[in-house]
CSV table of N, CA and C in Angstrom, one decimal:
chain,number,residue,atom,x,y,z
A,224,UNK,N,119.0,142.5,240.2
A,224,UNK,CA,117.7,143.0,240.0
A,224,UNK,C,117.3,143.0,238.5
A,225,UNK,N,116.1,142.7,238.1
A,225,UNK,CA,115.7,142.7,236.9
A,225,UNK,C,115.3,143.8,236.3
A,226,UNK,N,115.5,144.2,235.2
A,226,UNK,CA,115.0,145.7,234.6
A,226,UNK,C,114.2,144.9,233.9
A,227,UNK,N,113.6,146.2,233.4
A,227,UNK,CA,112.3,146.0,232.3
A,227,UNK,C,113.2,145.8,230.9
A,228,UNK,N,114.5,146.5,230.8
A,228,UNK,CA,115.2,146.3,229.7
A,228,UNK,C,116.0,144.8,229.6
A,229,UNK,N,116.1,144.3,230.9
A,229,UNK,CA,117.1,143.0,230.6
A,229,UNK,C,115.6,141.9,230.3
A,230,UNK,N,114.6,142.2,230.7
A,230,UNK,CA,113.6,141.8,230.3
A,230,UNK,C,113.3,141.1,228.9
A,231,UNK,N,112.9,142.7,228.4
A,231,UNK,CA,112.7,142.4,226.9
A,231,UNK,C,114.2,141.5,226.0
A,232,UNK,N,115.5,142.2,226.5
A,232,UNK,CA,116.5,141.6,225.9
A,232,UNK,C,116.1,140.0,225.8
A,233,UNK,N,116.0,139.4,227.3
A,233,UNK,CA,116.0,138.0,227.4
A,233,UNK,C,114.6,137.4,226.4
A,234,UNK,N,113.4,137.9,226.3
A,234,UNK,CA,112.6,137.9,225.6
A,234,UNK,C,112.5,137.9,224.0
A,235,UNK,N,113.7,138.9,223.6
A,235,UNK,CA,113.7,138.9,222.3
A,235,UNK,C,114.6,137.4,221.9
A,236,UNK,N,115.7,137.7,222.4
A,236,UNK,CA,116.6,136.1,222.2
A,236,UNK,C,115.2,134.7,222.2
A,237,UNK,N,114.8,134.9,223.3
A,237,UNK,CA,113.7,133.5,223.3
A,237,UNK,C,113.0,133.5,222.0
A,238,UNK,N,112.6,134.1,221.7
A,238,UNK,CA,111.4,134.8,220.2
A,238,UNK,C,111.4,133.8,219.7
A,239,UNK,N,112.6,133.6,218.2
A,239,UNK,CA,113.1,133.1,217.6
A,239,UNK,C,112.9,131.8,218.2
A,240,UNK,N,113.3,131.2,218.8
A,240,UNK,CA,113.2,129.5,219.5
A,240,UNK,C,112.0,129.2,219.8
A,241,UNK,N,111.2,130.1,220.3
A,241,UNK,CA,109.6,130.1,220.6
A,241,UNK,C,109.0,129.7,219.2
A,242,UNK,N,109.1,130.7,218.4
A,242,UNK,CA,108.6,130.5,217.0
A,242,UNK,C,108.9,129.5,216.4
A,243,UNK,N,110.4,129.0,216.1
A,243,UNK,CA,110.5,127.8,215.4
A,243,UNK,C,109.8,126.1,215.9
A,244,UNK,N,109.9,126.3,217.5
A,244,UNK,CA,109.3,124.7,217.9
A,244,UNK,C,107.3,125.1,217.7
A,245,UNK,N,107.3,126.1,218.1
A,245,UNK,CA,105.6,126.5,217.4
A,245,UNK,C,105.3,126.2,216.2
A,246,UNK,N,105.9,126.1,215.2
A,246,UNK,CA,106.1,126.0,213.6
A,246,UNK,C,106.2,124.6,213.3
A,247,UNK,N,106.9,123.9,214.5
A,247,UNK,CA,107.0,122.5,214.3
A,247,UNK,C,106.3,122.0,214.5
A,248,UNK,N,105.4,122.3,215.5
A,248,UNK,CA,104.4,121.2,216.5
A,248,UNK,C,102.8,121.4,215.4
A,249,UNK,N,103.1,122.5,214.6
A,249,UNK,CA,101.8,123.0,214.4
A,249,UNK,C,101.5,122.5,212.8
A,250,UNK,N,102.2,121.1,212.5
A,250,UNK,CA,101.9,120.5,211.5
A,250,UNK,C,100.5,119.8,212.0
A,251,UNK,N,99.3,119.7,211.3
A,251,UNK,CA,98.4,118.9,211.7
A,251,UNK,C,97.5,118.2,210.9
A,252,UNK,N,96.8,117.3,211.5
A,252,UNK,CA,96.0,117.0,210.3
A,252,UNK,C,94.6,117.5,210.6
A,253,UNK,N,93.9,118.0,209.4
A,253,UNK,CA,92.7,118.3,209.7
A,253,UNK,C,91.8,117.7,209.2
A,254,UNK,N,91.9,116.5,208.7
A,254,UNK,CA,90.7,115.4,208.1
A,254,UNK,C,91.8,114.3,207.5
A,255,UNK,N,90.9,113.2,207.5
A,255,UNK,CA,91.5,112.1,207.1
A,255,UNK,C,90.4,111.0,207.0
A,256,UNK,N,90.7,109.8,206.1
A,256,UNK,CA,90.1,108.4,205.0
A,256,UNK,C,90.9,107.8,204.5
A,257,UNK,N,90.3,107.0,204.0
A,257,UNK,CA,91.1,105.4,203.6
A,257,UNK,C,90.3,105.7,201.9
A,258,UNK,N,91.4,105.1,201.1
A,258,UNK,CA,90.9,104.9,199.9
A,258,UNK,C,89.9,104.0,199.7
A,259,UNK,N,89.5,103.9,199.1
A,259,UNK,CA,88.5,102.2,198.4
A,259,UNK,C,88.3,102.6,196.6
A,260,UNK,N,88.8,101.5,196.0
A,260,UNK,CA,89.0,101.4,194.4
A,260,UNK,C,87.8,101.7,193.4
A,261,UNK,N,88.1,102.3,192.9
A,261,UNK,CA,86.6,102.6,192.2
A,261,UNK,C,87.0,102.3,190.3
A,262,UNK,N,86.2,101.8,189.4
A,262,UNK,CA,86.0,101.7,188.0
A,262,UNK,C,87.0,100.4,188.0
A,263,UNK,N,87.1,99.3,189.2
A,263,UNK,CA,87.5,98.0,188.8
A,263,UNK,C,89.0,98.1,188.7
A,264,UNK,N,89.5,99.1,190.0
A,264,UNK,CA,91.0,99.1,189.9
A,264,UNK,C,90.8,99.1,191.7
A,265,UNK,N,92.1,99.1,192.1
A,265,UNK,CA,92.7,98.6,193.7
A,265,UNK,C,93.3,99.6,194.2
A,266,UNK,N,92.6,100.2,195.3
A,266,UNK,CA,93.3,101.7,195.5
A,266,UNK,C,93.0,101.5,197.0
A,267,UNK,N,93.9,101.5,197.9
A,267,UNK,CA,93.9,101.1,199.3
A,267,UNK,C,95.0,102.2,200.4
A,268,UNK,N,94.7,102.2,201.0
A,268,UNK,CA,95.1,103.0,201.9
A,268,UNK,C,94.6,104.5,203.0
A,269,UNK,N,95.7,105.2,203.5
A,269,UNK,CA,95.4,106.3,204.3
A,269,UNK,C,95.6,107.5,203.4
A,270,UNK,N,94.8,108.6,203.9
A,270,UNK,CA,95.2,110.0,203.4
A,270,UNK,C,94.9,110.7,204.2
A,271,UNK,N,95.5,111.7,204.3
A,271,UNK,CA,95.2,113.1,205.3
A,271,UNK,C,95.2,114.5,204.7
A,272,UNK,N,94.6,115.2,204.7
A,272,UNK,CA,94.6,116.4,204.5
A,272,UNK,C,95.4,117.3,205.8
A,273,UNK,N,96.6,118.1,205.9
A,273,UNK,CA,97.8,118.1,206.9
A,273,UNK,C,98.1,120.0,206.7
A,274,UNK,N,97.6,120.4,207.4
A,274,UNK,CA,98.4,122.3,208.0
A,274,UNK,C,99.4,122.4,208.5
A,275,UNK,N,99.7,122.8,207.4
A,275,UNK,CA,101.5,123.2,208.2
A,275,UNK,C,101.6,124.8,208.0
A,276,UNK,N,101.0,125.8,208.6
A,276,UNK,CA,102.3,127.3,208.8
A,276,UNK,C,100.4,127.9,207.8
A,277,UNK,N,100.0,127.5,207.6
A,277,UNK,CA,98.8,128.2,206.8
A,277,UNK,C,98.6,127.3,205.2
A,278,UNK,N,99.9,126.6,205.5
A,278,UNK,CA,99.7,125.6,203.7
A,278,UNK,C,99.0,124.1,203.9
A,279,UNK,N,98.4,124.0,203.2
A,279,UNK,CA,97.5,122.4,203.0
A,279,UNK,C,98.4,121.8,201.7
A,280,UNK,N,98.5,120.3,202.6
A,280,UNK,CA,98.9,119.3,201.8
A,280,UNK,C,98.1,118.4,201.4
A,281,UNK,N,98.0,117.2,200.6
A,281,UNK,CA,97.4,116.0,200.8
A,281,UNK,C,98.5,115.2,201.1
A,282,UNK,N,99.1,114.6,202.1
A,282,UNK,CA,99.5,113.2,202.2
A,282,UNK,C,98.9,111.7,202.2
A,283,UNK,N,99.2,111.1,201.6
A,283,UNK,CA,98.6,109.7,201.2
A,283,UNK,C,99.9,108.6,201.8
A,284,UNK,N,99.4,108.2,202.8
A,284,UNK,CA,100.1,107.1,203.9
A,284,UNK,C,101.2,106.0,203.8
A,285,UNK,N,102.1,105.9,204.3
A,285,UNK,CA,103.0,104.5,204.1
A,285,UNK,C,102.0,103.6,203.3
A,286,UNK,N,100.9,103.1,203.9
A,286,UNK,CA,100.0,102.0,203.2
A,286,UNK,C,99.4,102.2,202.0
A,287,UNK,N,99.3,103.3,201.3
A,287,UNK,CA,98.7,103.3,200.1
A,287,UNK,C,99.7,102.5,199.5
A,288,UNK,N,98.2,102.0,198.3
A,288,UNK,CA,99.0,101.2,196.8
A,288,UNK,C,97.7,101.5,196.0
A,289,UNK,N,98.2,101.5,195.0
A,289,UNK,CA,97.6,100.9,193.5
A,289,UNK,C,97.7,100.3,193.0
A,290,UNK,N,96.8,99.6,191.9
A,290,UNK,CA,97.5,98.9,191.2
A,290,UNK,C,97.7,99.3,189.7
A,291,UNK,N,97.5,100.6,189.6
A,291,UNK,CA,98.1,101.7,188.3
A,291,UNK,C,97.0,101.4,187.2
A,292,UNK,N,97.5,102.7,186.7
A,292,UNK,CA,96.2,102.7,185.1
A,292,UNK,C,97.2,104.1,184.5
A,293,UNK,N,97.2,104.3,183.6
A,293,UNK,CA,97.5,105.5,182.8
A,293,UNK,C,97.0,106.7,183.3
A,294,UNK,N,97.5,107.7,183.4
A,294,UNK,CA,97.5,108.9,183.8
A,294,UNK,C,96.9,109.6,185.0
A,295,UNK,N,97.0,108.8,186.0
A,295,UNK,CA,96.4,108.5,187.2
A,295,UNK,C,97.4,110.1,188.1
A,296,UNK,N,96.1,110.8,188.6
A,296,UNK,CA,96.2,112.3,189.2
A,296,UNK,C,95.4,112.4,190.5
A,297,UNK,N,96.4,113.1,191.5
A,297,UNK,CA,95.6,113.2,192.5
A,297,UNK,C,94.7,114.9,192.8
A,298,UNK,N,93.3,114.4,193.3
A,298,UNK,CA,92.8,115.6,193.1
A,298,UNK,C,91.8,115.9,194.2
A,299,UNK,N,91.1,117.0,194.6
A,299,UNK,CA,90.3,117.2,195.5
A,299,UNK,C,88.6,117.0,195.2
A,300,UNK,N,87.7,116.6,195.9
A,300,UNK,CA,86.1,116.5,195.3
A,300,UNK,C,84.9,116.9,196.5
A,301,UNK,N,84.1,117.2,196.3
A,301,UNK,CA,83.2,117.5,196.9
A,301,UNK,C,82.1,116.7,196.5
A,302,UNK,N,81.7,115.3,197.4
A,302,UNK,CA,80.5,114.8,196.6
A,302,UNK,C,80.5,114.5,195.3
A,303,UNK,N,82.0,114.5,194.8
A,303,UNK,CA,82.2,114.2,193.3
A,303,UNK,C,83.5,115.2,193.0
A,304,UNK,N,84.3,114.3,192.1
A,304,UNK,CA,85.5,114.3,191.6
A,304,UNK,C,85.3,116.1,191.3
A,305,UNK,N,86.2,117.0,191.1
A,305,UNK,CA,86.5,118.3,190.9
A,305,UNK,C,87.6,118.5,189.7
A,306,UNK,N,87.1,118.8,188.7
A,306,UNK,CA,88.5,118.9,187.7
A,306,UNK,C,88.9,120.0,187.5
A,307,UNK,N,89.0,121.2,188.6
A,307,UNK,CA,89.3,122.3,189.1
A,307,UNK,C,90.4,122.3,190.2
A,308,UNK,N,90.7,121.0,190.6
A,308,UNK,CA,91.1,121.1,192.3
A,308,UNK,C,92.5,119.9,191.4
A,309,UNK,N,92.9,119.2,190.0
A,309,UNK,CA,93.8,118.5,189.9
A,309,UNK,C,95.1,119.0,190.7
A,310,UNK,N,96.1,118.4,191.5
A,310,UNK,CA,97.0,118.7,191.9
A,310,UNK,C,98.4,118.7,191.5
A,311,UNK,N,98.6,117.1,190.8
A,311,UNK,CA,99.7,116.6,190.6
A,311,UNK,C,99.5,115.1,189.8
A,312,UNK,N,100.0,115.0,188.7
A,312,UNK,CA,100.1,113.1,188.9
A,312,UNK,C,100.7,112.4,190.3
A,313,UNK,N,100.3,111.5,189.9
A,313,UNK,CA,100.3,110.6,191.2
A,313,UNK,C,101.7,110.2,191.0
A,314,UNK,N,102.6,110.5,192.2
A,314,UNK,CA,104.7,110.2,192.1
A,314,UNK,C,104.3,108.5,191.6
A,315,UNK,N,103.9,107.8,192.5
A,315,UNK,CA,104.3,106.4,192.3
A,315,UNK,C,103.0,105.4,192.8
A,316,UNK,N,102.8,104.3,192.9
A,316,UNK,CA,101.8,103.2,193.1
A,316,UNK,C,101.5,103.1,194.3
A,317,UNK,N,103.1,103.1,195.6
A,317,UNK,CA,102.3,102.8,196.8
A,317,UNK,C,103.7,103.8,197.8
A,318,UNK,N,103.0,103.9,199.0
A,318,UNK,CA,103.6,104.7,199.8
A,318,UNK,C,103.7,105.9,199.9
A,319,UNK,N,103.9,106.5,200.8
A,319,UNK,CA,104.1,107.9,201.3
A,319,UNK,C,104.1,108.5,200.4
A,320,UNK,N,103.5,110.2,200.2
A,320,UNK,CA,103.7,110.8,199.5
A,320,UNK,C,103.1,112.4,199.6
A,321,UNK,N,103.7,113.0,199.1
A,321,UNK,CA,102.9,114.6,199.6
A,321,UNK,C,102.4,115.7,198.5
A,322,UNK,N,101.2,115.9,198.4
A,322,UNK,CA,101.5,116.5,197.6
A,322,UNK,C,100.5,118.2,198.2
A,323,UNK,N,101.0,119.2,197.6
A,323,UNK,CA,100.8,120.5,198.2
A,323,UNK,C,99.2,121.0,197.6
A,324,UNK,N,98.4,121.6,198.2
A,324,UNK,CA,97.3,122.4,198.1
A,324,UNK,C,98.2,123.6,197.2
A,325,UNK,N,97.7,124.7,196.1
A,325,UNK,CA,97.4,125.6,196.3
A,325,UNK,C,96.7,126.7,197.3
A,326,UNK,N,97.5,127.5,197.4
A,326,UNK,CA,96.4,128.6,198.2
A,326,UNK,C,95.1,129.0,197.7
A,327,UNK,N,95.2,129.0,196.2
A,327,UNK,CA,93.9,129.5,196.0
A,327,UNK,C,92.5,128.2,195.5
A,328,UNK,N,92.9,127.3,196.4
A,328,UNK,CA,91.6,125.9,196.8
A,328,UNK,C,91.6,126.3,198.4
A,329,UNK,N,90.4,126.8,198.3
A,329,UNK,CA,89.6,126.5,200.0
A,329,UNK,C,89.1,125.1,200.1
A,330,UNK,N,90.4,124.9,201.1
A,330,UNK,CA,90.3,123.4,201.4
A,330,UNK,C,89.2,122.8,202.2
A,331,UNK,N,88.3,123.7,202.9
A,331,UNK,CA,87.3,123.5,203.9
A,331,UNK,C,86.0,123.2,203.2
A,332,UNK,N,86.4,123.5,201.4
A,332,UNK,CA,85.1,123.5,200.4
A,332,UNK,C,85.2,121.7,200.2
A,333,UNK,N,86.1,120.8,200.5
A,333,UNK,CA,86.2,119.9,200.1
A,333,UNK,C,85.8,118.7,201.0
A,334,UNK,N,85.6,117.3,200.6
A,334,UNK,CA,85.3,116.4,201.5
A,334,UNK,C,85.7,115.1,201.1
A,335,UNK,N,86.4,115.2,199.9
A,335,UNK,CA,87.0,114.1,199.2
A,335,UNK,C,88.8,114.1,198.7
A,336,UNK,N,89.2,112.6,198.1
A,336,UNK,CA,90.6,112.9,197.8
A,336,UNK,C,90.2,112.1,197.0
A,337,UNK,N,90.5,112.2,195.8
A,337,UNK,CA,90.3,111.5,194.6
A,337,UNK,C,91.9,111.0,193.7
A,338,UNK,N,92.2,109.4,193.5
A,338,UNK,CA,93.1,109.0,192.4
A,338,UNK,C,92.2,109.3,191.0
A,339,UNK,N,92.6,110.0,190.5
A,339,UNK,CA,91.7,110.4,189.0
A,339,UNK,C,92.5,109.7,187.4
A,340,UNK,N,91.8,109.6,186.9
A,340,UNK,CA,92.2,109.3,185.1
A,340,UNK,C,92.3,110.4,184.4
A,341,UNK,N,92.8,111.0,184.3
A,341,UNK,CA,92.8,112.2,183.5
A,341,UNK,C,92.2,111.7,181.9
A,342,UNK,N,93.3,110.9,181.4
A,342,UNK,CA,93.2,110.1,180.2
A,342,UNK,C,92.1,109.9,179.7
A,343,UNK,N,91.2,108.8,180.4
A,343,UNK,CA,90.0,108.5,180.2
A,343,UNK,C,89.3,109.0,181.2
A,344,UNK,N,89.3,110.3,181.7
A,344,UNK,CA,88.4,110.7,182.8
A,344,UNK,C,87.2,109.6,183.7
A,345,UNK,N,87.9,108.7,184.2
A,345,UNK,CA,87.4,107.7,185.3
A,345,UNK,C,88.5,108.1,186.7
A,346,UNK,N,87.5,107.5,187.8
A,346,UNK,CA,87.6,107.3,189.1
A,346,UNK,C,88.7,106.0,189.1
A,347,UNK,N,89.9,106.4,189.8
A,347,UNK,CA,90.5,104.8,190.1
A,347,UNK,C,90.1,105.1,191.8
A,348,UNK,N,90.2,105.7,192.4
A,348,UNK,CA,90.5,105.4,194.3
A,348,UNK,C,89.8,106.9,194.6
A,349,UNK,N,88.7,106.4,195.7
A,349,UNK,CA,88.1,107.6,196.6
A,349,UNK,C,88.5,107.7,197.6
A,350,UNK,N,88.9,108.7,198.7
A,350,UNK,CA,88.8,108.5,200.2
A,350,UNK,C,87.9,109.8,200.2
A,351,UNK,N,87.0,109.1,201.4
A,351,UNK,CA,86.0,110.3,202.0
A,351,UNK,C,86.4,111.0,203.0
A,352,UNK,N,86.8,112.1,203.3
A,352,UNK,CA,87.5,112.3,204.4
A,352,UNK,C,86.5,112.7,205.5
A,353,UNK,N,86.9,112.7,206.7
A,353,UNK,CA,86.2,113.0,208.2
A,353,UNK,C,86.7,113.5,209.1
């Protein structure tokens, strides 16, 4: 016979197991674009903007490449590059990569992912996201 207490026991053990494959699954993307090269440089590939647990990432795809410029930063834009939203320099030229939102950028204010020049403040790569 089942009690209300062997119940909860068996419920509490599940918890923990419940929560962590929920935690897993609940990586997502919530927008995504493809670069295109802007100021006469080569900027190609995927990006996604990605929720995981309440944090926003930007990942930029196996397929991304560049073809590099000096001080090249990835950043968030609305209708235009944001020099408020810089994230990170850019790790490397092509492939995978992650780089993390701040919590304090409302990511839903955004609709772009920008390769930026910090240096010479030019556009190298836009993706518009959707």
């Amino acid at each position: 016979m089942h009690t209300r207490r062997a119940f909860l026991r068996t419920a509490a053990l599940a918890l923990p197991v419940i929560t962590l494959a929920s935690a897993a699954l609940s990586a997502t993307a919530t927008r995504s674009g493809t670069f295109v090269g802007k100021s006469r440089h080569t900027t190609t590939g995927s990006v996604r903007i990605v929720e995981n647990g309440g944090t926003f990432s930007v990942q930029l795809g196996d397929d991304f490449t560049f073809d590099g410029a000096p001080d090249p930063k990835v950043a968030l834009g609305r209708n235009g590059y944001d020099p408020n939203t810089l994230l990170a320099p850019l790790a490397k030229n092509t492939g995978a990569q992650t780089y993390e939102i701040p919590s304090s950028i409302d990511v839903a204010s955004y609709n772009e992912v920008w390769i930026w020049c910090e240096k010479f403040s030019v556009p190298l790569g836009l993706a518009t996201l959707s």
